[in-house]
């Protein structure tokens, strides 16, 4: 019954062995089920061939088997997956998990060396069966470890993830988003909403930010907080951003063609774009296609992006400035902002994060901080915008200290294109 190609035992052979091990387990002991795979295994197979791929899997399993005392060897489940179990005599979960992590990183290093491939990386999900969980169906336990492995892949950061009960529903909804977004884009289910930016003191609309909304075929609206963070873990976010950019360019082009008034519109840039900066050529092509004058276009980078990838961000800003567009720093003050960064990065607009206006009544400390950031922005010859303005008092205060622009529910929520057209007709949001 063993796997013909790798010589590993099969899942069917493994399950009864595991069942027996669980029922024989002493009170204070525990068993960890480790469900593991090689990241980008398909790439390895395509590059080196299936025989070598199978050798890699067989070796991975062999290493697991030799990696600890009382070890129940690995079974190959499907293509690139291997499940195995390990015993811990005294059942301290944390120590045990650290041990498993260490074994996995050791196995990873050996495989890289033996197969001369630095790209080999493993992911694993772990499920513990202790005395309390002894009655669990082992197949359920294995599939829980598998869920943890999938979560590990979705998160893309930690190579070993421990199962917890909320994972099942979380993964379901994440996978649903990941697997349906491309179709949603093709079906034009995404829509750009516009939130006006207001000139302090006059109430005039002097710009807008485009914010994505996902309108499902049944009419329910999905807000970006529910899907952007999930898509941002991979390159899938790029198509969402590009979709919105196209909407904005086409909206502006349409108004220019009809001789209607236009204001600059800013678009959000996800951190994924900083990996290859293909966005520069993409936006250049959009400019060629739509011929929208660059002064109507602005791009928002987040503060954390600027700290993490300063060099790429510099390249981005230089290219966008050369095209004649403005770049703003979004959510300023929400992360570990370094003031030094401001002296290095030639940003045009600072958008103060709405966390500064969290309480509707502004406290003295908040007032001091906002005032100083606004003054500093002025001295650095940048413009300042405060996000999340919800009350008349806040708006008066901001106008008083010389904050250039404001954005928030006090003036308008993000609205659909039809409502935004109406706002542009009146020119004011209140
Ligand atoms: P953000 O860029 O900070 O956008 C501003 C968010 O604050 C928007 O939420 C907006 O509706 C909300 N907001 C504006 N004024 C107020 C206010 O007075 N009070 C409160 N409580 N909230 C206010 P939204 O539209 O849900 O967007 C959430 C985040 O999703 C955005 O935060 C942005 O980071 C991201 N996002 C939205 N559209 C896109 C997109 O096309 N691409 C990418 N990469 N990210 C996007
Ligand atoms: Ca933004
Ligand atoms: Ca923001």
XYZ file of N, CA, C and O in Angstrom, residues 45-220:
704
model
N 9.085 20.992 -8.943
C 8.781 19.915 -9.889
C 9.006 20.342 -11.334
O 9.592 19.617 -12.131
N 8.510 21.551 -11.653
C 8.631 22.036 -13.032
C 10.095 22.252 -13.399
O 10.503 22.026 -14.528
N 10.872 22.697 -12.436
C 12.266 23.021 -12.729
C 13.144 21.778 -12.754
O 13.988 21.616 -13.627
N 12.938 20.914 -11.770
C 13.852 19.775 -11.633
C 13.267 18.431 -12.055
O 13.960 17.426 -12.048
N 11.983 18.391 -12.338
C 11.350 17.144 -12.755
C 10.709 16.396 -11.582
O 11.057 16.626 -10.424
N 9.760 15.511 -11.925
C 8.978 14.811 -10.902
C 9.812 13.841 -10.061
O 9.576 13.672 -8.883
N 10.795 13.185 -10.724
C 11.588 12.200 -9.968
C 12.304 12.869 -8.804
O 12.302 12.382 -7.682
N 12.869 14.011 -9.112
C 13.597 14.738 -8.076
C 12.620 15.297 -7.026
O 12.916 15.317 -5.827
N 11.440 15.707 -7.512
C 10.399 16.179 -6.602
C 10.020 15.087 -5.605
O 9.912 15.327 -4.400
N 9.824 13.878 -6.139
C 9.461 12.766 -5.259
C 10.578 12.429 -4.279
O 10.322 12.111 -3.119
N 11.803 12.530 -4.759
C 12.942 12.277 -3.866
C 12.941 13.269 -2.713
O 13.230 12.922 -1.574
N 12.615 14.505 -3.055
C 12.589 15.564 -2.035
C 11.557 15.234 -0.953
O 11.818 15.341 0.239
N 10.361 14.785 -1.415
C 9.309 14.442 -0.447
C 9.718 13.253 0.419
O 9.503 13.249 1.636
N 10.304 12.258 -0.232
C 10.708 11.064 0.511
C 11.750 11.437 1.564
O 11.688 10.997 2.709
N 12.657 12.300 1.175
C 13.718 12.713 2.098
C 13.135 13.532 3.251
O 13.532 13.384 4.403
N 12.148 14.379 2.919
C 11.520 15.189 3.967
C 10.884 14.278 5.010
O 11.052 14.454 6.209
N 10.176 13.259 4.517
C 9.508 12.353 5.435
C 10.520 11.559 6.266
O 10.352 11.385 7.474
N 11.579 11.110 5.598
C 12.609 10.346 6.301
C 13.229 11.176 7.426
O 13.454 10.695 8.528
N 13.439 12.453 7.121
C 14.045 13.331 8.133
C 13.104 13.516 9.317
O 13.547 13.566 10.453
N 11.803 13.641 9.023
C 10.845 13.742 10.121
C 10.953 12.499 10.996
O 10.990 12.581 12.212
N 11.020 11.331 10.335
C 11.016 10.073 11.081
C 12.254 9.929 11.946
O 12.194 9.363 13.020
N 13.374 10.465 11.459
C 14.583 10.292 12.243
C 14.800 11.466 13.198
O 15.768 11.514 13.927
N 13.832 12.405 13.156
C 14.044 13.649 13.893
C 13.647 13.615 15.356
O 13.676 14.618 16.025
N 13.229 12.500 15.916
C 12.874 12.540 17.330
C 12.519 11.171 17.868
O 12.181 10.262 17.121
N 12.581 11.087 19.163
C 12.303 9.815 19.812
C 10.802 9.536 19.756
O 10.000 10.463 19.754
N 10.409 8.303 19.713
C 9.000 7.933 19.732
C 8.246 8.510 18.558
O 7.108 8.958 18.678
N 8.836 8.522 17.419
C 8.248 9.199 16.265
C 7.479 8.225 15.385
O 7.953 7.142 15.086
N 6.291 8.630 15.002
C 5.497 7.808 14.098
C 5.691 8.386 12.699
O 5.310 9.513 12.436
N 6.296 7.618 11.825
C 6.761 8.123 10.519
C 5.718 8.824 9.684
O 4.552 8.892 10.031
N 6.145 9.365 8.574
C 5.292 10.210 7.759
C 4.455 9.442 6.752
O 4.853 8.399 6.262
N 3.285 9.990 6.453
C 2.470 9.434 5.375
C 2.274 10.512 4.342
O 2.090 11.680 4.675
N 2.314 10.125 3.091
C 2.049 11.099 2.056
C 0.544 11.154 1.869
O -0.100 10.122 1.715
N -0.010 12.342 1.920
C -1.466 12.451 1.830
C -1.882 12.716 0.383
O -2.421 11.859 -0.277
N -1.598 13.868 -0.110
C -1.805 14.129 -1.546
C -0.577 14.837 -2.077
O 0.100 15.541 -1.341
N -0.322 14.711 -3.305
C 0.853 15.258 -4.021
C 1.996 15.718 -3.109
O 2.886 14.951 -2.801
N 1.952 16.972 -2.650
C 3.126 17.477 -1.947
C 2.975 17.504 -0.426
O 3.773 18.127 0.257
N 1.961 16.853 0.109
C 1.732 16.934 1.553
C 2.224 15.705 2.304
O 2.077 14.590 1.833
N 2.738 15.973 3.496
C 3.150 14.855 4.331
C 2.628 15.092 5.740
O 2.700 16.205 6.265
N 2.047 14.044 6.321
C 1.576 14.186 7.689
C 2.324 13.197 8.564
O 2.612 12.074 8.148
N 2.691 13.622 9.749
C 3.361 12.695 10.653
C 3.024 13.085 12.089
O 2.338 14.086 12.314
N 3.455 12.290 13.043
C 3.120 12.571 14.428
C 4.353 12.428 15.293
O 5.246 11.639 14.996
N 4.364 13.231 16.352
C 5.507 13.180 17.246
C 5.028 13.144 18.685
O 4.016 13.758 19.009
N 5.767 12.447 19.522
C 5.351 12.294 20.911
C 6.116 13.229 21.821
O 7.284 13.512 21.591
N 5.418 13.638 22.863
C 6.111 14.402 23.898
C 5.731 13.767 25.223
O 4.547 13.638 25.544
N 6.729 13.363 25.993
C 6.445 12.610 27.206
C 5.826 13.468 28.298
O 4.922 13.034 28.996
N 6.273 14.746 28.435
C 5.721 15.522 29.557
C 4.698 16.573 29.130
O 4.173 17.307 29.947
N 4.415 16.639 27.841
C 3.259 17.413 27.365
C 3.307 18.926 27.517
O 2.278 19.565 27.444
N 4.466 19.574 27.726
C 4.483 21.044 27.770
C 4.383 21.579 26.334
O 5.333 21.522 25.562
N 3.177 22.114 26.023
C 2.871 22.478 24.640
C 3.851 23.468 24.014
O 4.267 23.313 22.883
N 4.207 24.480 24.814
C 5.034 25.542 24.250
C 6.430 25.024 23.894
O 6.939 25.277 22.795
N 7.006 24.282 24.846
C 8.344 23.725 24.614
C 8.295 22.785 23.410
O 9.167 22.799 22.538
N 7.242 21.994 23.381
C 7.056 21.021 22.318
C 6.961 21.720 20.948
O 7.601 21.316 19.976
N 6.188 22.815 20.916
C 6.021 23.535 19.646
C 7.363 24.122 19.176
O 7.698 24.047 18.002
N 8.108 24.675 20.141
C 9.427 25.222 19.786
C 10.331 24.141 19.217
O 11.082 24.379 18.266
N 10.234 22.954 19.799
C 11.043 21.832 19.325
C 10.683 21.483 17.875
O 11.551 21.244 17.040
N 9.388 21.471 17.617
C 8.927 21.150 16.254
C 9.421 22.212 15.269
O 9.903 21.900 14.186
N 9.320 23.471 15.689
C 9.800 24.559 14.813
C 11.277 24.378 14.510
O 11.720 24.540 13.368
N 12.032 24.040 15.555
C 13.473 23.864 15.371
C 13.742 22.698 14.422
O 14.593 22.795 13.523
N 12.996 21.593 14.591
C 13.200 20.431 13.701
C 12.918 20.818 12.260
O 13.650 20.446 11.348
N 11.827 21.576 12.070
C 11.452 21.927 10.701
C 12.511 22.817 10.068
O 12.895 22.619 8.915
N 13.020 23.759 10.841
C 14.020 24.628 10.205
C 15.317 23.846 9.951
O 16.009 24.097 8.961
N 15.596 22.853 10.797
C 16.769 21.996 10.566
C 16.584 21.177 9.279
O 17.458 21.132 8.411
N 15.391 20.571 9.151
C 15.103 19.761 7.955
C 15.217 20.623 6.689
O 15.803 20.220 5.687
N 14.683 21.825 6.796
C 14.722 22.763 5.669
C 16.169 23.018 5.217
O 16.481 22.969 4.027
N 17.016 23.255 6.202
C 18.431 23.532 5.866
C 19.103 22.354 5.183
O 19.828 22.519 4.205
N 18.836 21.148 5.716
C 19.454 19.941 5.131
C 18.956 19.768 3.690
O 19.728 19.499 2.777
N 17.639 19.941 3.494
C 17.082 19.749 2.146
C 17.691 20.749 1.156
O 18.013 20.408 0.028
N 17.836 21.998 1.608
C 18.416 23.023 0.723
C 19.804 22.606 0.271
O 20.166 22.762 -0.891
N 20.548 22.080 1.228
C 21.930 21.681 0.944
C 21.944 20.474 0.010
O 22.575 20.496 -1.049
N 21.193 19.432 0.379
C 21.244 18.187 -0.395
C 20.695 18.350 -1.803
O 21.106 17.669 -2.720
N 19.706 19.243 -1.949
C 19.091 19.402 -3.270
C 19.591 20.668 -3.978
O 19.048 21.076 -4.996
N 20.611 21.257 -3.413
C 21.217 22.476 -3.958
C 20.175 23.482 -4.433
O 20.197 23.951 -5.562
N 19.220 23.771 -3.566
C 18.170 24.720 -3.936
C 17.840 25.576 -2.723
O 17.204 25.125 -1.772
N 18.284 26.822 -2.780
C 18.097 27.729 -1.650
C 16.630 28.114 -1.451
O 16.222 28.622 -0.420
N 15.810 27.877 -2.509
C 14.409 28.326 -2.424
C 13.519 27.387 -1.642
O 12.335 27.663 -1.467
N 14.063 26.237 -1.213
C 13.196 25.285 -0.502
C 12.761 25.869 0.844
O 13.575 26.247 1.659
N 11.439 25.953 0.983
C 10.891 26.425 2.261
C 9.714 25.547 2.639
O 8.943 25.149 1.777
N 9.603 25.249 3.918
C 8.503 24.379 4.347
C 7.441 25.167 5.108
O 7.727 26.170 5.731
N 6.222 24.676 5.007
C 5.135 25.211 5.824
C 4.601 24.040 6.623
O 4.584 22.914 6.117
N 4.113 24.303 7.826
C 3.526 23.208 8.596
C 2.415 23.711 9.495
O 2.444 24.848 9.970
N 1.422 22.853 9.678
C 0.363 23.113 10.639
C 0.473 22.053 11.719
O 0.826 20.914 11.438
N 0.197 22.463 12.964
C 0.353 21.518 14.071
C -0.934 21.445 14.875
O -1.569 22.464 15.160
N -1.326 20.220 15.220
C -2.469 20.028 16.116
C -2.034 19.120 17.263
O -1.455 18.062 17.025
N -2.301 19.553 18.496
C -1.896 18.753 19.664
C -3.041 17.875 20.155
O -4.169 18.353 20.311
N -2.726 16.618 20.417
C -3.691 15.750 21.108
C -3.105 15.500 22.489
O -2.060 14.857 22.618
N -3.774 16.076 23.512
C -3.306 15.799 24.869
C -4.358 14.945 25.560
O -5.322 14.508 24.912
N -4.197 14.729 26.852
C -5.122 13.833 27.561
C -6.575 14.274 27.368
O -7.460 13.459 27.166
N -6.808 15.619 27.389
C -8.176 16.140 27.260
C -8.780 15.814 25.897
O -9.970 15.599 25.767
N -7.918 15.827 24.877
C -8.406 15.645 23.496
C -8.295 14.189 23.039
O -8.453 13.893 21.862
N -8.054 13.309 24.009
C -7.785 11.912 23.646
C -8.916 11.244 22.854
O -8.679 10.387 22.008
N -10.148 11.698 23.152
C -11.292 11.073 22.487
C -11.491 11.528 21.048
O -12.379 11.026 20.345
N -10.682 12.462 20.590
C -10.908 13.046 19.259
C -10.693 12.005 18.154
O -9.852 11.114 18.279
N -11.470 12.134 17.112
C -11.292 11.298 15.937
C -9.963 11.713 15.274
O -9.756 12.887 14.981
N -9.074 10.760 15.056
C -7.749 11.167 14.566
C -7.819 11.792 13.175
O -7.004 12.646 12.828
N -8.812 11.372 12.385
C -8.910 11.999 11.062
C -9.268 13.489 11.179
O -8.785 14.320 10.413
N -10.127 13.807 12.166
C -10.443 15.218 12.415
C -9.181 15.953 12.865
O -8.909 17.084 12.440
N -8.413 15.284 13.728
C -7.176 15.898 14.226
C -6.227 16.198 13.059
O -5.617 17.273 12.998
N -6.147 15.249 12.117
C -5.266 15.466 10.960
C -5.782 16.633 10.116
O -5.026 17.496 9.687
N -7.110 16.686 9.920
C -7.592 17.778 9.080
C -7.464 19.122 9.807
O -7.284 20.158 9.161
N -7.492 19.135 11.139
C -7.231 20.383 11.869
C -5.786 20.848 11.652
O -5.520 22.043 11.468
N -4.871 19.887 11.668
C -3.458 20.241 11.416
C -3.320 20.796 9.995
O -2.574 21.753 9.753
N -4.089 20.217 9.084
C -4.062 20.697 7.704
C -4.599 22.133 7.589
O -4.065 22.958 6.856
N -5.667 22.421 8.366
C -6.207 23.787 8.375
C -5.146 24.775 8.859
O -4.985 25.867 8.299
N -4.423 24.360 9.896
C -3.368 25.231 10.432
C -2.287 25.455 9.370
O -1.746 26.547 9.241
N -1.992 24.414 8.584
C -1.004 24.549 7.504
C -1.492 25.571 6.467
O -0.745 26.434 5.999
N -2.797 25.469 6.128
C -3.339 26.413 5.134
C -3.258 27.847 5.661
O -2.957 28.768 4.917
N -3.553 28.005 6.970
C -3.478 29.340 7.557
C -2.044 29.861 7.479
O -1.800 31.030 7.192
N -1.109 28.965 7.727
C 0.308 29.318 7.669
C 0.642 29.863 6.279
O 1.337 30.863 6.129
N 0.108 29.192 5.263
C 0.347 29.632 3.884
C -0.307 30.986 3.621
O 0.278 31.849 2.978
N -1.546 31.147 4.113
C -2.259 32.406 3.886
C -1.529 33.563 4.549
O -1.427 34.652 3.998
N -1.023 33.320 5.762
C -0.333 34.395 6.487
C 1.000 34.711 5.842
O 1.440 35.851 5.856
N 1.627 33.678 5.326
C 2.871 33.890 4.606
C 4.041 34.345 5.463
O 5.081 34.696 4.954
N 3.873 34.394 6.787
C 5.023 34.829 7.584
C 5.650 33.696 8.387
O 6.787 33.320 8.170
N 4.843 33.091 9.306
C 5.424 32.057 10.144
C 5.333 30.711 9.429
O 4.307 30.366 8.882
N 6.414 29.940 9.451
C 6.389 28.673 8.718
C 5.630 27.581 9.472
O 5.208 26.604 8.894
N 5.469 27.746 10.779
C 4.759 26.721 11.559
C 3.607 27.386 12.312
O 3.806 28.350 13.037
N 2.409 26.879 12.120
C 1.247 27.485 12.759
C 0.488 26.443 13.571
O 0.257 25.327 13.111
N 0.107 26.843 14.773
C -0.633 25.949 15.655
C -2.129 26.131 15.408
O -2.602 27.259 15.242
N -2.862 25.035 15.393
C -4.311 25.113 15.152
C -5.030 25.805 16.302
O -4.694 25.618 17.458
N -5.990 26.630 16.008
C -6.961 27.046 17.025
C -8.353 27.047 16.409
O -8.494 27.209 15.185
N -9.384 26.865 17.250
C -10.718 26.558 16.728
C -11.313 27.576 15.753
O -12.061 27.182 14.861
N -10.978 28.863 15.901
C -11.599 29.838 14.984
C -11.065 29.721 13.553
O -11.608 30.332 12.635
N -9.993 28.939 13.407
C -9.355 28.873 12.100
C -10.287 28.398 10.982
O -10.243 28.912 9.875
N -11.126 27.435 11.306
C -11.947 26.830 10.258
C -12.793 27.874 9.537
O -12.748 27.981 8.311
N -13.538 28.693 10.319
C -14.427 29.643 9.647
C -13.626 30.780 9.019
O -13.968 31.288 7.945
N -12.511 31.163 9.672
C -11.681 32.246 9.131
C -11.100 31.833 7.775
O -11.145 32.594 6.810
N -10.590 30.605 7.719
C -9.999 30.140 6.466
C -11.046 30.040 5.377
O -10.815 30.441 4.244
N -12.221 29.534 5.761
C -13.297 29.444 4.768
C -13.549 30.802 4.130
O -13.624 30.921 2.911
N -13.668 31.840 4.981
C -14.011 33.130 4.393
C -12.824 33.716 3.630
O -13.007 34.357 2.604
N -11.602 33.478 4.113
C -10.436 33.991 3.373
C -10.319 33.313 2.010
O -10.076 33.958 0.996
N -10.503 31.974 2.022
C -10.384 31.248 0.758
C -11.467 31.666 -0.214
O -11.253 31.767 -1.409
N -12.652 31.946 0.331
C -13.762 32.389 -0.519
C -13.387 33.702 -1.213
O -13.580 33.865 -2.415
N -12.792 34.616 -0.450
C -12.386 35.902 -1.031
C -11.311 35.696 -2.092
O -11.413 36.184 -3.222
N -10.287 34.922 -1.718
C -9.165 34.703 -2.636
C -9.615 34.015 -3.927
O -9.142 34.334 -5.009
N -10.567 33.080 -3.780
C -10.944 32.328 -4.981
C -12.008 33.032 -5.819
O -12.243 32.643 -6.954
N -12.655 34.067 -5.272
C -13.713 34.702 -6.070
C -13.358 36.102 -6.571
O -14.060 36.653 -7.411
N -12.249 36.672 -6.071
C -11.976 38.076 -6.413
C -11.718 38.284 -7.915
O -12.207 39.260 -8.496
N -10.994 37.339 -8.542
C -10.679 37.547 -9.958
C -11.954 37.578 -10.797
O -12.114 38.412 -11.694
N -12.857 36.664 -10.446
C -14.133 36.628 -11.158
C -14.927 37.918 -10.876
O -15.553 38.477 -11.775
N -14.877 38.367 -9.625
C -15.590 39.599 -9.259
C -15.076 40.778 -10.089
O -15.849 41.627 -10.525
N -13.755 40.791 -10.306
C -13.180 41.878 -11.113
C -13.690 41.768 -12.553
O -14.151 42.754 -13.137
N -13.659 40.545 -13.096
C -14.157 40.345 -14.472
C -15.619 40.729 -14.609
O -16.037 41.243 -15.644
N -16.398 40.464 -13.538
C -17.831 40.775 -13.584
C -18.144 42.220 -13.199
O -19.296 42.561 -12.997
N -17.114 43.016 -13.020
C -17.283 44.425 -12.629
C -18.056 44.596 -11.333
O -18.900 45.481 -11.210
N -17.772 43.714 -10.371
C -18.450 43.862 -9.073
C -17.756 44.892 -8.180
O -18.287 45.282 -7.152
N -16.554 45.315 -8.564
C -15.872 46.333 -7.759
C -16.285 47.719 -8.249
O -16.552 47.914 -9.434
N -16.334 48.651 -7.310
C -16.736 50.006 -7.665
C -15.878 51.006 -6.910
O -15.531 50.761 -5.748
N -15.518 52.089 -7.563
C -14.792 53.146 -6.849
C -15.812 54.079 -6.215
O -16.724 54.553 -6.885
N -15.668 54.303 -4.899
C -16.444 55.319 -4.201
C -15.508 56.507 -3.994
O -14.287 56.336 -3.963
N -16.081 57.682 -3.877
C -15.246 58.874 -3.756
C -15.568 59.610 -2.468
O -16.738 59.853 -2.166
N -14.520 59.930 -1.714
C -14.738 60.757 -0.522
C -14.073 62.107 -0.756
O -12.863 62.179 -1.015
N -14.874 63.188 -0.691
C -14.308 64.502 -0.990
C -13.248 64.944 0.012
O -13.301 64.573 1.184
N -12.313 65.738 -0.490
C -11.340 66.418 0.372
C -11.728 67.892 0.335
O -12.012 68.437 -0.732
N -11.723 68.497 1.507
C -12.278 69.848 1.644
C -11.191 70.846 1.996
O -10.316 70.540 2.813
N -11.291 72.034 1.421
C -10.350 73.095 1.787
C -10.755 73.654 3.153
O -11.920 74.044 3.338
N -9.812 73.672 4.090
C -10.128 74.174 5.435
C -10.636 75.609 5.365
O -10.079 76.433 4.638
N -11.677 75.876 6.109
C -12.173 77.258 6.193
C -13.206 77.620 5.149
O -14.154 78.334 5.443
N -13.057 77.119 3.911
C -14.016 77.521 2.870
C -15.091 76.458 2.610
O -16.154 76.763 2.071
N -14.791 75.195 2.931
C -15.754 74.123 2.667
C -15.784 73.679 1.209
O -16.599 72.836 0.815
N -14.877 74.238 0.398
C -14.844 73.888 -1.022
C -14.277 72.496 -1.240
O -13.310 72.103 -0.579
N -14.848 71.751 -2.203
C -14.273 70.440 -2.539
C -13.061 70.668 -3.429
O -13.179 71.229 -4.520
N -11.893 70.242 -2.948
C -10.694 70.478 -3.754
C -10.005 69.171 -4.163
O -8.915 69.179 -4.724
N -10.674 68.069 -3.884
C -10.090 66.785 -4.279
C -10.968 65.661 -3.788
O -12.050 65.908 -3.224
N -10.510 64.435 -4.020
C -11.252 63.270 -3.529
C -10.301 62.092 -3.428
O -9.248 62.080 -4.069
N -10.696 61.129 -2.590
C -9.940 59.872 -2.527
C -10.846 58.774 -3.065
O -12.025 58.700 -2.722
N -10.278 57.909 -3.921
C -11.055 56.777 -4.442
C -10.898 55.595 -3.499
O -9.776 55.238 -3.137
N -12.015 55.013 -3.093
C -11.992 53.889 -2.152
C -12.837 52.746 -2.714
O -13.967 52.961 -3.144
N -12.271 51.568 -2.705
C -12.955 50.447 -3.358
C -14.137 49.918 -2.526
O -14.097 49.939 -1.301
N -15.169 49.495 -3.230
C -16.293 48.777 -2.625
C -16.558 47.564 -3.486
O -16.447 47.638 -4.724
N -16.936 46.445 -2.844
C -17.263 45.223 -3.591
C -18.772 45.027 -3.454
O -19.255 44.766 -2.370
N -19.470 45.203 -4.561
C -20.921 45.043 -4.519
C -21.247 43.647 -5.074
O -21.103 43.417 -6.281
N -21.680 42.755 -4.188
C -21.979 41.372 -4.602
C -23.239 41.357 -5.482
O -24.075 42.251 -5.376
N -23.371 40.311 -6.343
C -24.541 40.270 -7.236
C -25.877 40.372 -6.482
O -26.847 40.888 -7.007
N -25.924 39.919 -5.219
C -27.184 40.033 -4.469
C -27.361 41.426 -3.855
O -28.291 41.668 -3.094
N -26.442 42.341 -4.165
C -26.591 43.730 -3.710
C -25.855 44.058 -2.416
O -25.748 45.235 -2.065
N -25.341 43.054 -1.687
C -24.654 43.401 -0.430
C -23.300 44.057 -0.734
O -22.615 43.676 -1.681
